[in-house]
Each structure stands twice: as C-alpha cells, then as structure tokens.
Coordinates of C-alpha atoms in Angstrom, one line a residue:
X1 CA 94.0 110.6 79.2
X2 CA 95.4 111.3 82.1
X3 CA 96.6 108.0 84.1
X4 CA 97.4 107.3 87.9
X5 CA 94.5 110.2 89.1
X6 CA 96.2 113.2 88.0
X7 CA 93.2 114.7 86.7
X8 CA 94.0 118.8 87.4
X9 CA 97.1 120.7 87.5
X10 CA 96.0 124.0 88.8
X11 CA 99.3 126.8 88.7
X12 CA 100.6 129.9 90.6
X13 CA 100.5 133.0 88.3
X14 CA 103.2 135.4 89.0
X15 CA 106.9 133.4 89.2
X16 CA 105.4 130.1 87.9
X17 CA 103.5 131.3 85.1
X18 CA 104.4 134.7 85.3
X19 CA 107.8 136.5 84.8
X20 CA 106.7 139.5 86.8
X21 CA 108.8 139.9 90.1
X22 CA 110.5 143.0 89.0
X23 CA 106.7 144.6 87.8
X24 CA 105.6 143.5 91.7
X25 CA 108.6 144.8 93.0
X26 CA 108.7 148.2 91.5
X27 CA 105.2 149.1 92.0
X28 CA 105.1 147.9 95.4
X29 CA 108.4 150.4 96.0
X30 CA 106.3 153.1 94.5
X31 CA 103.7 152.9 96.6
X32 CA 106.5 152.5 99.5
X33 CA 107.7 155.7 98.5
X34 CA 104.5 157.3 98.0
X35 CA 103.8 156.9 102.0
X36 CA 107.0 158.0 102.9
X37 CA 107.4 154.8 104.7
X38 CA 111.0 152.5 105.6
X39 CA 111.6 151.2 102.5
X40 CA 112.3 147.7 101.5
X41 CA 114.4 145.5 99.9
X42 CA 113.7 143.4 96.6
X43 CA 114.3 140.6 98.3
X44 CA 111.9 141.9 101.2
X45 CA 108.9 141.9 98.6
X46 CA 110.3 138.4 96.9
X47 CA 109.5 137.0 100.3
X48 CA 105.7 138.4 99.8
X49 CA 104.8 137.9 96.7
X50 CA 102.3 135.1 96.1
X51 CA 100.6 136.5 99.4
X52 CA 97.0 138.4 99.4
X53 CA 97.8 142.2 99.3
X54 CA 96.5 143.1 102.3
X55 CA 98.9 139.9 103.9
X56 CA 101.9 141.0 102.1
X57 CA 101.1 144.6 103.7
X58 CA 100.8 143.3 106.9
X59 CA 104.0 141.1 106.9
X60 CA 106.2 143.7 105.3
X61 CA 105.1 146.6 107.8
X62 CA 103.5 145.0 111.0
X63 CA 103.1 148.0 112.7
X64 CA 100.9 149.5 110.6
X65 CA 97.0 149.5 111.0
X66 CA 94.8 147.5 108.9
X67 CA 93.1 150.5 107.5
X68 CA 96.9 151.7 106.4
X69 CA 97.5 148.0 104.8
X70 CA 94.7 148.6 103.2
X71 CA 96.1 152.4 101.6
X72 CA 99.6 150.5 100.8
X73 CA 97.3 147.7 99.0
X74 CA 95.6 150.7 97.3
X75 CA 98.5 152.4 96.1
X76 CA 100.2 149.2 95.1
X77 CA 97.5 148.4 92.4
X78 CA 97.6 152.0 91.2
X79 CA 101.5 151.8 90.4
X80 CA 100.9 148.0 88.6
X81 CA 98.1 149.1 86.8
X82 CA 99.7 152.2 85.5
X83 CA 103.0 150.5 85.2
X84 CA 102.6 147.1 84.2
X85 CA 100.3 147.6 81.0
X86 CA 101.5 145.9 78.1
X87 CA 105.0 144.3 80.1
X88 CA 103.7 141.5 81.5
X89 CA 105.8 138.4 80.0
X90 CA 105.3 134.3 80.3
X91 CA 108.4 132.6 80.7
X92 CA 110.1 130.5 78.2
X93 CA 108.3 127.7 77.1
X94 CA 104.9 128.1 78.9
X95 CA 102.2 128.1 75.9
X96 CA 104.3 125.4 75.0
X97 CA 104.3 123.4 78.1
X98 CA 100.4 124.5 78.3
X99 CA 99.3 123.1 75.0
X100 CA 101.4 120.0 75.5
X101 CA 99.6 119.7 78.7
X102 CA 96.3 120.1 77.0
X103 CA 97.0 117.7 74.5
X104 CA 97.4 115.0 77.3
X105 CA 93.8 116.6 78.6
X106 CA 94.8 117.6 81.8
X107 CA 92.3 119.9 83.5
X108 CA 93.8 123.3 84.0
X109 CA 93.2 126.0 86.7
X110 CA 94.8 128.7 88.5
X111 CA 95.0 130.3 92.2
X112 CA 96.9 133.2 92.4
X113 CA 97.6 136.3 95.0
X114 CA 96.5 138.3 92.6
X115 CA 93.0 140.7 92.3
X116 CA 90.7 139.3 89.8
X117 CA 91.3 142.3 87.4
X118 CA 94.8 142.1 87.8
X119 CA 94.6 138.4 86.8
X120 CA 92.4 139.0 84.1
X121 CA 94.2 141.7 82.7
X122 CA 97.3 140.0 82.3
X123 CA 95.8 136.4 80.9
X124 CA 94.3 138.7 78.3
X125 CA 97.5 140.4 77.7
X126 CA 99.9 136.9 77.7
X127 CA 97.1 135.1 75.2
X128 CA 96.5 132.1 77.7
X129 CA 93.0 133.0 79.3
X130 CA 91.7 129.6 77.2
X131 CA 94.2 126.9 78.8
X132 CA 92.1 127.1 82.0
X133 CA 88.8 126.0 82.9
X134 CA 88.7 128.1 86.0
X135 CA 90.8 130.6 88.2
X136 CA 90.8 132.0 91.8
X137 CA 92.0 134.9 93.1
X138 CA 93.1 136.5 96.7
X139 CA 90.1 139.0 96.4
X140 CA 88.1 136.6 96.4
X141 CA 88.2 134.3 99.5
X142 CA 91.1 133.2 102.4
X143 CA 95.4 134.5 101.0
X144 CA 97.6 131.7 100.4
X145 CA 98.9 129.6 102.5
X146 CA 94.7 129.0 103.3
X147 CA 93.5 126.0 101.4
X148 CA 90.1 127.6 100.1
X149 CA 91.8 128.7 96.8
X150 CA 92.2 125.3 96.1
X151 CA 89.2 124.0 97.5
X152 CA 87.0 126.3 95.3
X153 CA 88.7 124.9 92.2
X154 CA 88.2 121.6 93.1
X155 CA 84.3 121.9 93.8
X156 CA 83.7 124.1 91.0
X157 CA 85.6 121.6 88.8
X158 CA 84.0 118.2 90.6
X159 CA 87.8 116.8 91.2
X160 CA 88.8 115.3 94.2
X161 CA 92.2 116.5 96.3
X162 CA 93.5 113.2 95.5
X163 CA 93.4 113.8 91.6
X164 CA 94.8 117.5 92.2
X165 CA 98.4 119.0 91.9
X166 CA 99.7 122.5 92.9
X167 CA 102.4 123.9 91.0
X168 CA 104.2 126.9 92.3
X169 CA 107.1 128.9 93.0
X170 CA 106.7 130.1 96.8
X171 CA 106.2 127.9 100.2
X172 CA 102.8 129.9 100.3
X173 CA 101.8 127.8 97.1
X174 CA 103.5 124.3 99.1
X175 CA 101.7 125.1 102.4
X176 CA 98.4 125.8 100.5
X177 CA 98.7 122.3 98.6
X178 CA 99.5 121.0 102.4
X179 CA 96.8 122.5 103.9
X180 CA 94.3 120.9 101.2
X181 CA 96.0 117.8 101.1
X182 CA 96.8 118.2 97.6
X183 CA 100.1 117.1 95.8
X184 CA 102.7 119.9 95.0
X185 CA 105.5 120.8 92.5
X186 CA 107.9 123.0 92.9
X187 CA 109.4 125.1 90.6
X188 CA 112.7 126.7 91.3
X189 CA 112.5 129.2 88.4
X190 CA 110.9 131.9 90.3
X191 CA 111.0 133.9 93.8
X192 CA 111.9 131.0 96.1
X193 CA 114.8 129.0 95.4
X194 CA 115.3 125.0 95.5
X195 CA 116.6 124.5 99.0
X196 CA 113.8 126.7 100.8
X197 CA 111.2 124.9 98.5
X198 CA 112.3 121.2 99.4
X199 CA 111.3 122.4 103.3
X200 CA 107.9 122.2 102.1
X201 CA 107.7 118.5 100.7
X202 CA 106.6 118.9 97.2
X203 CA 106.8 115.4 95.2
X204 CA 110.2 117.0 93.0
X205 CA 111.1 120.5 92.2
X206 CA 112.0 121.2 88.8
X207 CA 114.3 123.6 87.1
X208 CA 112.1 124.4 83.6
X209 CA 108.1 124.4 83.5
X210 CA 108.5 122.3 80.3
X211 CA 110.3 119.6 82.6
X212 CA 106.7 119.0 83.8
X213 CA 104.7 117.1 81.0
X214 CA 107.8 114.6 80.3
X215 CA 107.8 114.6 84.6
X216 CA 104.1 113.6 84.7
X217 CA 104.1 111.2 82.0
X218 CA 107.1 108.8 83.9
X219 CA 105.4 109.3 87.0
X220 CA 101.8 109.4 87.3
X221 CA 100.9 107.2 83.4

C-alpha cells in the first residue's frame, strides 16, 4: 500500500500521458488557416496546450470575440477529430509505469484540457481507459490553472488534497496543483521544459514517467 499519504496520483493527458503536441498543433493551424486568421507558431500553441479550448483561443488571439473563440474552438475539434483518428501515441514506458503504479495500488485519475469525447476517444484508442478510476475534463467545469478539476477528483474519489499528487507537463498543471493545495510533479518530457517548470515549485521534475514509481517508493514509503 501506499505509505506516507500518497493515496492518488491523478495525471495530465496530452504531453504527460500523451505524445500528441504535433496532433494539437496541426489541427489547431488548420483551423487557423481555415479563418484566415495571423497564424501562429508551434511554439505559440505549445504555450496553450493543457488550457480549456476556449482559454487557449482567447490567449492565442485576444482580440477576438468570445463568440469567434468559440468558432476557432469549433473548428479546432473538427481538424483533431478528422485528423487525429487512429495516431494518437502514449509515450515510452507509460502502460508500464501505469501497471507498476497499480501494482503498488495507487489510485489513479486524470484532469485534462481536453473535451470529454476527445479524452475518451483516445483512452479507447491508447488501451489505458482501465488504469483510472475517474477523469475530468475542461468541458466540464473551470480550465486549468482553476483548482476544480482537481477538486472534483478528489470528492468523487473521498481523498483528501493532502493524500493527492498532480503530475504534468505545463505550469497550468503546477498552478492547478497550487491552487488546490495539492503536491506536483513535473515532468520535463513534454511542452514545457525543466527550467520554466521549476518556477512553479513542484516537489522534483523528472526526465522519464517511469522515473516516478522508483521516485515515489524513496520518497513517500
């Protein structure tokens, strides 16, 4: 079991989980181009991504109504959808690292940026829907950096913050974990890199995802 009150790990999807930048980044282009509006960078949308859509809209084109976030939002899920069937790819060594981290009988959940269907499209189409005992998407209440993501995990689950780590990829992930004074681990894997993370104050940052169950097991058994 479990030791020290570590009792769930609840995970970012896309760049923690999820080796899906270029996916977000191409259809989110698309529907850039589809508006005919100022394109931008990869690095631009790295900055978004584990944002709400209608956030990420709003931060990458400020000027815009919220009614035309919302048509850029729209657009953005047809390019995924239509795109992103059948290429969504875990990265290395996460069943792994899940199944270890079962085996130790850690409680597993996720909060991610993501719609509900997009999230439950792709758990279906990686094979992992059955590591987690409950998930929480952006469609469904307050974007990251808000806490309620996490907050909603932790009720449905009956686990306090104080038996609860984040881990994720973006300061959006950090700031949430903040904001419901809940522990964090970076990983530096994904959009953000180590240095930008670190700003944040997660307990350690770590290079692999299957760093984490040997991590866990010096420092919180």
């Amino acid at each position: 079991m479990p030791k020290k009150g570590i009792k769930l790990l609840v995970f970012d999807w896309d760049g923690t989980l999820a080796d899906s930048e270029w996916l977000i980044v191409y259809a989110l282009q698309e529907a850039i181009k589809q508006h005919n509006l100022d394109m931008r960078t990869r690095e631009d949308i790295r900055n978004i991504i584990g944002l709400g859509l209608m956030e990420a809209a709003a931060v990458l084109f400020p000027d815009l109504s919220p009614p035309d976030h919302k048509i850029l939002a729209d657009s953005y899920r047809h390019h995924y959808s239509a795109y992103a069937k059948g290429k969504t790819a875990l990265f290395p060594d996460v069943i792994e690292t899940l199944n270890n981290l079962q085996e130790m009988d850690y409680k597993m959940a996720i909060a991610t940026g993501k719609s509900r269907k997009g999230l439950d499209n792709s758990l279906r189409e990686c094979g992992v829907e059955d590591f987690f005992h409950f998930t929480r998407c952006a469609d469904e209440t307050y974007s990251k950096p808000h806490p309620q993501m996490l907050l909603d995990i932790m009720n449905h689950l009956f686990i306090a913050a104080e038996n609860t780590m984040m881990i994720g990829d973006s300061e959006y992930d950090l700031q949430m974990a903040s904001n419901a004074k809940v522990a964090s681990v970076a990983v530096s894997y994904g959009t953000q890199n180590r240095e930008r993370l670190l700003k944040f104050g997660p307990v350690t940052c770590l290079e692999k995802l299957s760093e984490l169950p040997v991590w866990l097991t010096c420092n919180y058994s």
